[in-house]
Coordinates of C-alpha atoms and ligand atoms in Angstrom, one line a residue:
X27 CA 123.0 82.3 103.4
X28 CA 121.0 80.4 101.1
X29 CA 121.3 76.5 100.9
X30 CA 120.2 74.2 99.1
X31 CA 119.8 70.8 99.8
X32 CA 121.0 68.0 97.5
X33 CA 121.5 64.1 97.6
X34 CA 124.7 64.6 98.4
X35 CA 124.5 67.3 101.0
X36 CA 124.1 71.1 101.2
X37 CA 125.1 73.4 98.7
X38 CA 125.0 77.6 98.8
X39 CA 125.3 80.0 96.3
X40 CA 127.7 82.7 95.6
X41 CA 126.6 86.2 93.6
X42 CA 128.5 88.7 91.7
X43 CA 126.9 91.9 90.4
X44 CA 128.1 93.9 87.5
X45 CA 125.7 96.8 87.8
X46 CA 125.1 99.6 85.2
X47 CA 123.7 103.3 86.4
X48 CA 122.5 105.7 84.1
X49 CA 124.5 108.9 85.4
X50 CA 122.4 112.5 86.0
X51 CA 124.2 115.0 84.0
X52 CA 123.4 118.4 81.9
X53 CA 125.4 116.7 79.3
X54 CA 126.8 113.9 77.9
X55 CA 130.2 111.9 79.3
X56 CA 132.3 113.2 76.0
X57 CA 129.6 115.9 74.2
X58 CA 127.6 118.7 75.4
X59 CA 124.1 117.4 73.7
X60 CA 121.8 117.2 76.4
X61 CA 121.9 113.8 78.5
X62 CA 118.1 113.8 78.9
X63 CA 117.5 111.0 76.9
X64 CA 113.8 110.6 79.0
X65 CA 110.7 109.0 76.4
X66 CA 109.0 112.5 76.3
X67 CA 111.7 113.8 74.4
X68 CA 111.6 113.9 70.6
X69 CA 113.6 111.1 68.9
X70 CA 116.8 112.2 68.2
X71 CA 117.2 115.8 68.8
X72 CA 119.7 115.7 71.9
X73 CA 122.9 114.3 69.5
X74 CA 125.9 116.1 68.3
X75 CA 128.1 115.5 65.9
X76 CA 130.3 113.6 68.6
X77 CA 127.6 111.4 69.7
X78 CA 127.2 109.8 65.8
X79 CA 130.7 109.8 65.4
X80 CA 131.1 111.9 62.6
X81 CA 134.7 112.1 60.8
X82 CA 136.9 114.6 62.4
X83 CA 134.8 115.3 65.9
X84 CA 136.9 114.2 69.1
X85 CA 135.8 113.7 72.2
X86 CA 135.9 115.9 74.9
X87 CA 135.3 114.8 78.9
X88 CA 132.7 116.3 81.2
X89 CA 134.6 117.4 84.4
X90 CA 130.7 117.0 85.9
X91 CA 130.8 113.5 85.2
X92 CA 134.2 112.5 86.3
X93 CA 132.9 114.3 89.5
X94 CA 129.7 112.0 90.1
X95 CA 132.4 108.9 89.6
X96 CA 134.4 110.2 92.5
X97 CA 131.2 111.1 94.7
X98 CA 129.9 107.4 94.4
X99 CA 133.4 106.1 94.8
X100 CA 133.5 107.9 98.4
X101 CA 129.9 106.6 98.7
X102 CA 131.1 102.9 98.6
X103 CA 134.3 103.5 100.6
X104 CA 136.7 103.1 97.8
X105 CA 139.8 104.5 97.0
X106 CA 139.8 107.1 93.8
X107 CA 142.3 106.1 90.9
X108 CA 144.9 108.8 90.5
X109 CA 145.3 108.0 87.6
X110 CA 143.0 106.0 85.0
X111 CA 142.6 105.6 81.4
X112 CA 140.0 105.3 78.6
X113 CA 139.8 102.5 76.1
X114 CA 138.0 101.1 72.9
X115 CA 135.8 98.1 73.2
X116 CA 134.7 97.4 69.8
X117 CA 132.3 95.7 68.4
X118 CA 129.4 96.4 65.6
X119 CA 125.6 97.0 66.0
X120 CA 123.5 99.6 64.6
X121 CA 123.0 101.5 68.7
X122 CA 127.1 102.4 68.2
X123 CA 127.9 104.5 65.6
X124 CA 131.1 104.9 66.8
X125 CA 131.9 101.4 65.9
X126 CA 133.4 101.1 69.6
X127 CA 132.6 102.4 73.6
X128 CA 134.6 104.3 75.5
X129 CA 135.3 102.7 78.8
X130 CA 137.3 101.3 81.0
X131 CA 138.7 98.4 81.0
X132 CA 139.2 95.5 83.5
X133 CA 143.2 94.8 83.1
X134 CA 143.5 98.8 83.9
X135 CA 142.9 100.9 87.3
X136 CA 139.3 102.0 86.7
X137 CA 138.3 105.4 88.5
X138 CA 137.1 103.8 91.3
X139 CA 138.9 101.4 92.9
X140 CA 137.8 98.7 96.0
X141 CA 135.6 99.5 98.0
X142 CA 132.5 98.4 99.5
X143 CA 129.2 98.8 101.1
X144 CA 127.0 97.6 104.6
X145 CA 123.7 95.8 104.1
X146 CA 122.0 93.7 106.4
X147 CA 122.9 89.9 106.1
X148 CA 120.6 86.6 106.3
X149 CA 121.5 86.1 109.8
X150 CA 120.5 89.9 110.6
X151 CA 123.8 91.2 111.4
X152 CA 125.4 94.4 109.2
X153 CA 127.4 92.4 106.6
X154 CA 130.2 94.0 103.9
X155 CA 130.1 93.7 100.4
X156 CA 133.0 94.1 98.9
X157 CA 133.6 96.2 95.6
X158 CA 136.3 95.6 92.7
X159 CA 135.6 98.4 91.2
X160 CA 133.4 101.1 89.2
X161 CA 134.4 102.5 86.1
X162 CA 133.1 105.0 83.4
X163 CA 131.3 104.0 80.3
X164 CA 129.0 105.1 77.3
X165 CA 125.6 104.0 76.8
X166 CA 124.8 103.2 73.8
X167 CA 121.3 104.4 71.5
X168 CA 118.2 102.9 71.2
X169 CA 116.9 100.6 69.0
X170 CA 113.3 100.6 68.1
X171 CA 112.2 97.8 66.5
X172 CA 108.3 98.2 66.9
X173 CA 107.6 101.4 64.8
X174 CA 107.2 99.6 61.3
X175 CA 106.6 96.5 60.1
X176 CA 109.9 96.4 57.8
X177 CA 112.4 98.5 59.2
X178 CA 113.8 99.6 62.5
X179 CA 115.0 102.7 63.9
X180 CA 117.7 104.1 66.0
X181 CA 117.2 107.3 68.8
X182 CA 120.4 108.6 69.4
X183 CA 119.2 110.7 72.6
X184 CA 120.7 108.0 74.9
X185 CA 123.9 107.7 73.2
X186 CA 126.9 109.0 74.9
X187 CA 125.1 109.2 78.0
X188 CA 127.1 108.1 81.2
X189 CA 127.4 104.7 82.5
X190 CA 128.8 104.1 86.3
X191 CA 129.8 100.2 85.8
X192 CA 130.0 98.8 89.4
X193 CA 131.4 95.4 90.2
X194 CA 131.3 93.6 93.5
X195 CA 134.6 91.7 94.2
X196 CA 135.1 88.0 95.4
X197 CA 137.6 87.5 97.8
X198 CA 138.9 83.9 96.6
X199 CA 141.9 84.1 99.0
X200 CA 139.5 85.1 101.8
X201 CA 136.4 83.3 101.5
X202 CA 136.0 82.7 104.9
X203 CA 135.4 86.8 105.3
X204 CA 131.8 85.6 103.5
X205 CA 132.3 89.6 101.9
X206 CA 129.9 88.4 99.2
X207 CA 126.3 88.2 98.4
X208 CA 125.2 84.3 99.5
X209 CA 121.4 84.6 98.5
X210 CA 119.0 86.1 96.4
X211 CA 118.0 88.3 99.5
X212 CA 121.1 89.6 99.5
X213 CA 121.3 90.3 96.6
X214 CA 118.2 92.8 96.7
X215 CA 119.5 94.1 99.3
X216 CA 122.7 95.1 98.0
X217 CA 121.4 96.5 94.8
X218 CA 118.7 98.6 97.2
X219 CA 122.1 99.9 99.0
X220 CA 123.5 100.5 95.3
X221 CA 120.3 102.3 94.6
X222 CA 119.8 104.4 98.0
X223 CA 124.0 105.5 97.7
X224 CA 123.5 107.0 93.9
X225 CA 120.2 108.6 94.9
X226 CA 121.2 109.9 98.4
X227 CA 124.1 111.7 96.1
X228 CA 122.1 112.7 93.5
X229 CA 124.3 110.4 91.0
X230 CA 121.5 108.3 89.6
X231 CA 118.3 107.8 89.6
X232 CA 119.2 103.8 89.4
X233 CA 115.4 103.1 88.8
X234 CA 115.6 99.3 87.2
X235 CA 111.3 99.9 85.9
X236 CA 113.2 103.2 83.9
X237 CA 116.0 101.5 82.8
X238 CA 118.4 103.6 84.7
X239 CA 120.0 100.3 86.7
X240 CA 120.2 97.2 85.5
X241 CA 122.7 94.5 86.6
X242 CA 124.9 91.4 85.1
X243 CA 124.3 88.6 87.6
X244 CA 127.3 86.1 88.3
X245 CA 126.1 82.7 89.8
X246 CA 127.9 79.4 91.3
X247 CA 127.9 76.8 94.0
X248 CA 129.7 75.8 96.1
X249 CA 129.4 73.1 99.8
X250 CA 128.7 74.6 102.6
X251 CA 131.6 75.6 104.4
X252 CA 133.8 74.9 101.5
X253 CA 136.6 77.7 100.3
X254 CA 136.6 76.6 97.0
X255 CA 134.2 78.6 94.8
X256 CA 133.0 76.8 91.7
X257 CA 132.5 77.8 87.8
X258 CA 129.9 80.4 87.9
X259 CA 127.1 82.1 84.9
X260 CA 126.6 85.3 83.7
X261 CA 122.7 86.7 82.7
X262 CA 123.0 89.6 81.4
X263 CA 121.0 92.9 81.6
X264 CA 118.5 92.3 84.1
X265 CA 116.3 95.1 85.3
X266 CA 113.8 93.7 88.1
X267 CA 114.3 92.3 91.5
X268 CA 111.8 89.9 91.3
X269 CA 113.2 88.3 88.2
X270 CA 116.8 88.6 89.6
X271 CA 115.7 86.7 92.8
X272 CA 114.4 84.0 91.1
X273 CA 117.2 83.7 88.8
X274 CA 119.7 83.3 90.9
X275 CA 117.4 80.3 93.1
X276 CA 116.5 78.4 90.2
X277 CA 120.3 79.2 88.5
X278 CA 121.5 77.8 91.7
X279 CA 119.8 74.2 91.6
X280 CA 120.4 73.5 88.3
X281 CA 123.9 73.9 89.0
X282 CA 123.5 72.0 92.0
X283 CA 121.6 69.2 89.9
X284 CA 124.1 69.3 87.7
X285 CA 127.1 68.6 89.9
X286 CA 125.2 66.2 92.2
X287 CA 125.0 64.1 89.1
X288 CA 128.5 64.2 88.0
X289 CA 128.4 67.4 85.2
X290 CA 130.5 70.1 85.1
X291 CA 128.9 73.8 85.2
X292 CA 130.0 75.8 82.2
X293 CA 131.1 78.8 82.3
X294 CA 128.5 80.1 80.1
X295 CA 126.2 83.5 79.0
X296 CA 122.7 83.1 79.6
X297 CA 119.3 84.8 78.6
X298 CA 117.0 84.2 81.1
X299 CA 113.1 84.2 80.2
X300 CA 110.9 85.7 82.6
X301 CA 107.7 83.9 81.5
X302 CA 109.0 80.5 83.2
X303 CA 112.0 81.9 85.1
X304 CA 114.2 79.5 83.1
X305 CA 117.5 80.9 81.1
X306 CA 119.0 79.4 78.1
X307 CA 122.7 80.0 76.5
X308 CA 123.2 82.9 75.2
X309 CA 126.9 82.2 74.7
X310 CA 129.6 79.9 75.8
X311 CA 132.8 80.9 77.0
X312 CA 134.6 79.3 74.0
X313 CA 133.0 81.9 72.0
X314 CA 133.9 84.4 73.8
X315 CA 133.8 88.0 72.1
X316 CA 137.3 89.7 71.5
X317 CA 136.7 93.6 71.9
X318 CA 140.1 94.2 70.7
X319 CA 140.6 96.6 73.7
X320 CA 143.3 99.5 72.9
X321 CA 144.1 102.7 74.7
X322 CA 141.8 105.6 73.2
X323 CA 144.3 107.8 71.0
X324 CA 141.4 110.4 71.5
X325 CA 141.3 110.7 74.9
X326 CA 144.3 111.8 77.3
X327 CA 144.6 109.7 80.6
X328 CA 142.1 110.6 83.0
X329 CA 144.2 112.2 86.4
X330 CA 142.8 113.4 89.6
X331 CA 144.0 115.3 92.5
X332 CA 143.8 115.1 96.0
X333 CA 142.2 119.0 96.2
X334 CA 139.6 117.5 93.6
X335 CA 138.5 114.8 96.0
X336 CA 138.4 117.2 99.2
X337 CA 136.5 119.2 97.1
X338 CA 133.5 117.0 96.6
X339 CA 134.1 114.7 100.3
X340 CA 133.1 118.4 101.8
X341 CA 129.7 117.9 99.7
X342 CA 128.4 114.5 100.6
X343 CA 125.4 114.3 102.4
X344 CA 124.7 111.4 104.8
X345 CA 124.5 108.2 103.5
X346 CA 122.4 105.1 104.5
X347 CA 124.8 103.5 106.2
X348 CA 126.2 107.0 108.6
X349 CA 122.4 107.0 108.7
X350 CA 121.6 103.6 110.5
X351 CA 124.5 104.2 112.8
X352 CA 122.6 107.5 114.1
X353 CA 119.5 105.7 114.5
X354 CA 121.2 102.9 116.5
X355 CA 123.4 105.2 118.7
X356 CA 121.9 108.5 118.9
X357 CA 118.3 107.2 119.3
X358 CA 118.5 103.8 120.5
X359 CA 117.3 102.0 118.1
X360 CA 117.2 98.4 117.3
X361 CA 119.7 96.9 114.0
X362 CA 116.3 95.9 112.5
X363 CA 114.2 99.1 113.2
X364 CA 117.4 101.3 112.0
X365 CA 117.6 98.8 108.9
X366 CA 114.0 99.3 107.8
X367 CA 114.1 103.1 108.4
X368 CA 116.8 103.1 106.3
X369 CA 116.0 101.2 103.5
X370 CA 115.3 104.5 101.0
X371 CA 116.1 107.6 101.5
X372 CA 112.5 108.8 101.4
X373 CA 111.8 106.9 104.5
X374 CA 114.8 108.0 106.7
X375 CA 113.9 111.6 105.6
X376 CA 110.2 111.0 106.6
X377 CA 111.1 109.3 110.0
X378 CA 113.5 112.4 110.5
X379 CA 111.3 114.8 109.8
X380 CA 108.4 113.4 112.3
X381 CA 111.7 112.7 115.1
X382 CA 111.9 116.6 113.9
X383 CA 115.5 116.1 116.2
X384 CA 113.3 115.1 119.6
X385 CA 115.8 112.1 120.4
X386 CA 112.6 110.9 123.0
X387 CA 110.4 110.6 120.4
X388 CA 112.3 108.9 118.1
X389 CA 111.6 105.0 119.3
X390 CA 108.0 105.9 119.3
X391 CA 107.8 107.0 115.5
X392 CA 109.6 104.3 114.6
X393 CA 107.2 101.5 116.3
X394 CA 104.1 103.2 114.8
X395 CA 105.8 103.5 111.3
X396 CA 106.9 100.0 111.5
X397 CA 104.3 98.1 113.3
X398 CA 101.1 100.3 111.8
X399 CA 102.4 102.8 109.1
X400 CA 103.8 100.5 106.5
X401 CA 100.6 98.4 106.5
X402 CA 99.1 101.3 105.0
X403 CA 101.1 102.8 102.4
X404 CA 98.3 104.4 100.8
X405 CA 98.0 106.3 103.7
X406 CA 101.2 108.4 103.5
X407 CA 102.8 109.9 101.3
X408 CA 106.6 109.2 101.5
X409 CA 107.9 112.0 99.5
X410 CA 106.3 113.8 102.1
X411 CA 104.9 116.4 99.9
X412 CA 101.4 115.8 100.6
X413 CA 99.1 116.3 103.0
X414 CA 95.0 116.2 103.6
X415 CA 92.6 113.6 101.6
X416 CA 94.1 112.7 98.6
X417 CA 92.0 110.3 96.5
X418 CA 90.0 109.9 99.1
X419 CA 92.5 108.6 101.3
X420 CA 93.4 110.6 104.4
X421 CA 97.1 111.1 104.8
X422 CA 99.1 110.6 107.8
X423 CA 102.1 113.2 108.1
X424 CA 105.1 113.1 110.0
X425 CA 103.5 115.7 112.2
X426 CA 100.8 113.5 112.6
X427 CA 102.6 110.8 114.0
X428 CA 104.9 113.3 116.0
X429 CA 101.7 114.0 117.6
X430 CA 100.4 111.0 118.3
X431 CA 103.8 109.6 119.4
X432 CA 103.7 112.9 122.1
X433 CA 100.7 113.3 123.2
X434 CA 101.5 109.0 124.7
X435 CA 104.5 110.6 126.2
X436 CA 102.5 112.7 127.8
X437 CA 99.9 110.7 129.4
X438 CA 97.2 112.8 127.7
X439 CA 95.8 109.7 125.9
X440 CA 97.2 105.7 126.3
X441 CA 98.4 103.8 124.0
X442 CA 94.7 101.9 123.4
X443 CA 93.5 105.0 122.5
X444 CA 96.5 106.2 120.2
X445 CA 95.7 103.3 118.5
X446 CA 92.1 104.2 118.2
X447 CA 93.0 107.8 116.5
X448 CA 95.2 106.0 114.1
X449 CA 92.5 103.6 113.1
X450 CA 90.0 107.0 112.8
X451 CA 92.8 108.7 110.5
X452 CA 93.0 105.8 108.2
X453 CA 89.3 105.3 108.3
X454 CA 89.7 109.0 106.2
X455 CA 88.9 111.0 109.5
X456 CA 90.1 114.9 109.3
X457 CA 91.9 116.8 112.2
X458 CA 95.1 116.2 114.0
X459 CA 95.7 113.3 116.7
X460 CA 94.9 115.8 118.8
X461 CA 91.8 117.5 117.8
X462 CA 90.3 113.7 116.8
X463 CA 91.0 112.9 120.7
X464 CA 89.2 116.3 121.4
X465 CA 86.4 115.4 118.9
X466 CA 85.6 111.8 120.5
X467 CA 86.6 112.8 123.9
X468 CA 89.0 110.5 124.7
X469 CA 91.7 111.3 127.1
X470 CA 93.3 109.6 129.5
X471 CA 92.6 109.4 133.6
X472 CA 96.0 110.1 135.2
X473 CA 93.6 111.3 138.1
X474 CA 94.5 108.9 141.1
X475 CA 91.7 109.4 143.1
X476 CA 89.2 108.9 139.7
X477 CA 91.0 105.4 139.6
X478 CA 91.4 104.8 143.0
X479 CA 87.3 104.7 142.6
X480 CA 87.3 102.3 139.7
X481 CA 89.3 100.2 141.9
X482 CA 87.9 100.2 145.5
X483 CA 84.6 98.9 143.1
X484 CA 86.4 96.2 140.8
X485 CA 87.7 94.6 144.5
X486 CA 84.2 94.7 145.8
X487 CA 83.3 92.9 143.6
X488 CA 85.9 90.2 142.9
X489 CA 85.9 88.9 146.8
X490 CA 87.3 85.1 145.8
X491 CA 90.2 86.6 143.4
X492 CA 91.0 88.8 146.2
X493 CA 92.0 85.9 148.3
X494 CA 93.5 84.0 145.7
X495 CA 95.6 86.6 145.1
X496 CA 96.8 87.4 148.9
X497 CA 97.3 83.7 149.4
X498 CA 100.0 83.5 146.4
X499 CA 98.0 83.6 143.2
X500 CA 99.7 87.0 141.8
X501 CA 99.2 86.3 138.6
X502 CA 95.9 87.2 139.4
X503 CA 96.9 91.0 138.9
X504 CA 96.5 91.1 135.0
X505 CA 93.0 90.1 135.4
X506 CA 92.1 92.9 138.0
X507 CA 94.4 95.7 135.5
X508 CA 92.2 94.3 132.5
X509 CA 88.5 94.8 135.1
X510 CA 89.3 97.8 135.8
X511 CA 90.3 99.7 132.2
X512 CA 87.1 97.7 130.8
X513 CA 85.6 99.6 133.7
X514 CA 87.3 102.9 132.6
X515 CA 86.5 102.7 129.4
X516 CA 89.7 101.9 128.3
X517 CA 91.0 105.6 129.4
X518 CA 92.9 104.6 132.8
X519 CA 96.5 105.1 132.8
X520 CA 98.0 102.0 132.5
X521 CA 100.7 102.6 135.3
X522 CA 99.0 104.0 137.4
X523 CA 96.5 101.1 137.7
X524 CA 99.0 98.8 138.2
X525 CA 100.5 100.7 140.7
X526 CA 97.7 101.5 142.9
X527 CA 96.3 97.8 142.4
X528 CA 99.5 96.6 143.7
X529 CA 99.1 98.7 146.7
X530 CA 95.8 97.3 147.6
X531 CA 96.0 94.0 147.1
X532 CA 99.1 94.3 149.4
Ligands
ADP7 P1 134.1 89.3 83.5 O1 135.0 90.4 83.2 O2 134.3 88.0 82.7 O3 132.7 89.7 83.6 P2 134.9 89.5 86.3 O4 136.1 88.8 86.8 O5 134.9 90.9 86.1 O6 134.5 88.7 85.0 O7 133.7 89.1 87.3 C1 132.4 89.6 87.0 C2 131.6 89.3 88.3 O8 131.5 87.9 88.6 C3 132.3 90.0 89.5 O9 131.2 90.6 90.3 C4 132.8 88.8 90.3 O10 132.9 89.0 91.6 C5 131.8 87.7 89.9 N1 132.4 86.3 90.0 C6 133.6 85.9 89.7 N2 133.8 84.6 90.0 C7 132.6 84.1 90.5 C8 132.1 82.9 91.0 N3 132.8 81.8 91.0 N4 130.8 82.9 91.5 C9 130.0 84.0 91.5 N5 130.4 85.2 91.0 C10 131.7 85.3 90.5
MG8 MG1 131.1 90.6 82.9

C-alpha cells in the first residue's frame, strides 16, 4: 500500500486500469485487410473497402479474433459471455471514417466477464486483482501530423485492427478484500501480469514503447483503513511505466492536498505532461462526451458455445501464475525467487530450460540467476537464442549455468570457485564452467587425508586458539575453517573442513 502522509493523517491511493491491447491477427476484427499495421509497412495499403467505411460494405467478424478474446478471458480467470453484443460509439475525427467504433459497451455483458489476475503485493504476499471486464473494440487510423508543414495525413493500416479493452473492477461493497491496485508498484506490476498473460498466449504483443498497450489510469484517496473510496481521475492513453508511476504518486498528493485543505476532488479528465510529471484538465465531467451508444444494426449478437470454449481451454499453455505455483511447490522455491523468475515469460523459459526438468538443480539456477545473473544482463541473452561472444560480450547459457550449478552439487569445484568461473565468463572468457575449471585447474579437495594435512599444520600453529577453543571459546571454529581454505587455496571442501576440524579440536 502506498501512503501518504498529510496534516491531517495518512492517506492511500486507489488505481483502476482501463487497458487497451493491440490484438495479433492475419486480419482485421470486421475485414480481411491485413492487421499488420507495423511502420515498415507502406501507408495505407492494408485497408478495404470496410475499413474506410465505404457506402454499402458491412461488416463481417473474424472467428480468430473472437477466439483471442476467449483465450485471454480464461487467462484472467473470467467467465466468457454467452452471449454479447456490438455497439456504435460515435463521435467525429478524421482517424474514423466510419463516423463511429464498434465496441462494446459498459451497460452490456462484454465478452469477457469478471475475472482476475495474481501479482505480488507491497507486503510480498500473492495478492488478486480483480477484473470487470474485457471487451472487443476497433482501433482507430493514424494521424500524421509531421509530414508537411500545412496539411496532415491519415494511414488507414491500423484501422479496424483489434482492441482487447481490459478493466480492473473495484469492489465498493468489499473494500476490505483490498482486490485493487493500492500503489504505483502495483500498478506495474499488474500491467507486467497483463502483459506476460497476452504474450504467454500469443494474444498481444502489449508492448507500451510500440504502442501495442497502453492504459487509462483511474486515481483517488482515500484514509487509511477507511471503506469509503473517494472521487477519483482519469489520464488517458498512457504508454510507459515510468510515467504511469509517477502519475499516479504525484496524482495522489494533489488530491490529498486538496482534501486536507477543505477542496473537493473533481471528477475530472486529465492530460498528464511528462516533461514535469504534472497533468492538466483535459475535460470535466460536466462535459462529459455523449457517444450516443446504440445496438450495431450491422452486426448480429455475438454468441458462444460451451464446445467453443473447451476447444481453445485444451490450447492454453501455462501461464505465469500456474508457473510460480510450480516453482514454489515442485522445486521449492521461495514466493520471491518464484516471483522474479516469473516476471516474463522469457525468463521462466530461460530458468526452465537451464533446470532442463533436474528438480535438484532448480534452487541453484535460481540463486545464481538472481543473486549474479541479473546484474549482468548484457551477459545473457534471454530469448535464449544466442550463444558465444556476441559484441564482445561472452554469453552465459542456460547450460552454462546448469553446469556450474552441477558441477557444486557434485563437489568437483566449491562454491568460491563457482564464483570465480562466473567472474572469468563475464570477464569474456571462452569454454564451459567446466573446461574454464580444467583450464585454471581449479577443483576442489574432497580428499580427507589431503585436508586432514592442511589441518594437523593450521593447529600447530595456532597453539593459544587451540586452548581457547577447548576451554569454551567455539566460536573460535570459523577462524580455524577460514586458516585453513586460505591454506588450500581456497579449494577445500567446505564440509568436510568443518567436519574434520570439529573432530580435532574435540
Ligand atoms: P468509466 O466508464 O467512466 O471509465 P468505469 O466505472 O468503467 O468508468 O471505471 C473505470 C475504471 O476506474 C475502472 O477500472 C474502475 O475500477 C476505476 N474506478 C472507479 N472508481 C474509482 C475510484 N474511486 N478510484 C479509483 N479508481 C476507480
Ligand atoms: Mg473510462
Amino acid at each position: 500500500m502506498f501512503t501518504i502522509k498529510g496534516k491531517t493523517g495518512d492517506w492511500e491511493v486507489v488505481v483502476g486500469l482501463e487497458t487497451h491491447i493491440e490484438v495479433l491477427s492475419k486480419s482485421k476484427l470486421f475485414s480481411g485487410a491485413s492487421a499488420d499495421y507495423n511502420p515498415t509497412v507502406a501507408p495505407n495499403t492494408q485497408v478495404s473497402m470496410v475499413d474506410v467505411a465505404m457506402p454499402g460494405m458491412l461488416p463481417v467478424l473474424n472467428e480468430y479474433c473472437v477466439d483471442q478474446a476467449i483465450k485471454f478471458g480464461l487467462g484472467i480467470n473470467a467467465e466468457i459471455s454467452r452471449k454479447s453484443c456490438f455497439a456504435r460509439k460515435q463521435y467525429f475525427y478524421p482517424d474514423l471514417p466510419q463516423g463511429y467504433q464498434i465496441t462494446q459497451p459498459a451497460d452490456q455483458p462484454p465478452v469477457v466477464g469478471r475475472g482476475w489476475v495474481e501479482i505480488m503485493g507491497d507486503d510480498g504476499n500473492p495478492k488478486k486483482i480483480l477484473i470487470e471486464r474485457a471487451h472487443m473494440e476497433q482501433d482507430a487510423a493514424k494521424n500524421k501530423h509531421d509530414m508537411h508543414p500545412a496539411k496532415s495525413f491519415v494511414d488507414f493500416n491500423r484501422c479496424g485492427v483489434m482492441l482487447l479493452e481490459i478493466v480492473t473492477f473495484l469492489d465498493t461493497k468489499n473494500p476490505e478484500n483490498n482486490s485493487y491496485i493500492s500503489s504505483p508498484e502495483e500498478a506495474e506490476r499488474y500491467l507486467r501480469q497483463i502483459r506476460e498473460i497476452a504474450r504467454a498466449l500469443g494474444v498481444s504483443k502489449a508492448n507500451m514503447e510500440e504502442g501495442s498497450m497502453r492504459a487509462d489510469v483511474n486515481v483517488s484517496v482515500k484514509r487509511v483503513g477507511s471503506n469509503t473510496f473517494g472521487t477519483r481521475t482519469e489520464t488517458k492513453n498512457m504508454v510507459s511505466f515510468k510515467f504511469i508511476k509517477n502519475h499516479i504518486e504525484n496524482e495522489a498528493r494533489r488530491q490529498v492536498e486538496i482534501l486536507e485543505s477543505g477542496g473537493i476532488v473533481s471528477q475530472d479528465t486529465l492530460r498528464y505532461h511528462q516533461d514535469d510529471g504534472s497533468s492538466s484538465v483535459m475535460r470535466s465531467k460536466e462535459d462529459a462526451l455523449d457517444y450516443r451508444y446504440f445496438p450495431d444494426p450491422d452486426l448480429l449478437p455475438l454468441v458462444i458455445t460451451d464446445e467453443q470454449i473447451e476447444r481453445i481451454r485444451k490450447t492454453m499453455p501455462e501461464l505465469p501464475a500456474a508457473t510460480r505455483t510450480r516453482y514454489i511447490e515442485k522445486f521449492g522455491l521461495a514466493e520471491y525467487d518464484a516471483a522474479r523468475l516469473t516476471e516474463s515469460v522469457d525468463i521462466s523459459h530461460w530458468f526452465d530450460a537451464a533446470v532442463a526438468g533436474k528438480t535438484e538443480r532448480a534452487k541453484g539456477v535460481a540463486n545464481w540467476m538472481i543473486s549474479e545473473l541479473f546484474a549482468h544482463p548484457e551477459n545473457y541473452d534471454i530469448t535464449n537464442e544466442k550463444s558465444g561472444i556476441v559484441d564482445g560480450m561472452r554469453i552465459i547459457t542456460p547450460a552454462d549455468l546448469a553446469e556450474l550449478v552441477d558441477m557444486v552439487a557434485s563437489r568437483d569445484i566449491n562454491g568460491k570457485q563457482a564464483k570465480e568461473i562466473f567472474i572469468k565468463m563475464l570477464d569474456g572468457e571462452s569454454g564451459t564452467p567446466r573446461e574454464i575449471a580444467d583450464k585454471f585447474d581449479m577443483k576442489q579437495i574432497t580428499d580427507t587425508g589431503a585436508i586432514e594435512k592442511i589441518i594437523d599444520e593450521v593447529i600447530a600453529a595456532n597453539a593459544p586458539q587451540v586452548e581457547q577453543y577447548k576451554s569454551g571459546k567455539v566460536g573460535l571454529l570459523g577462524f580455524f575453517v577460514g586458516n585453513v581454505m586460505k591454506k588450500s587455496g581456497g579449494s577445500a571442501n567446505p564440509a568436510v573442513v568443518n567436519e574434520i576440524l570439529k573432530q580435532k579440536l574435540g
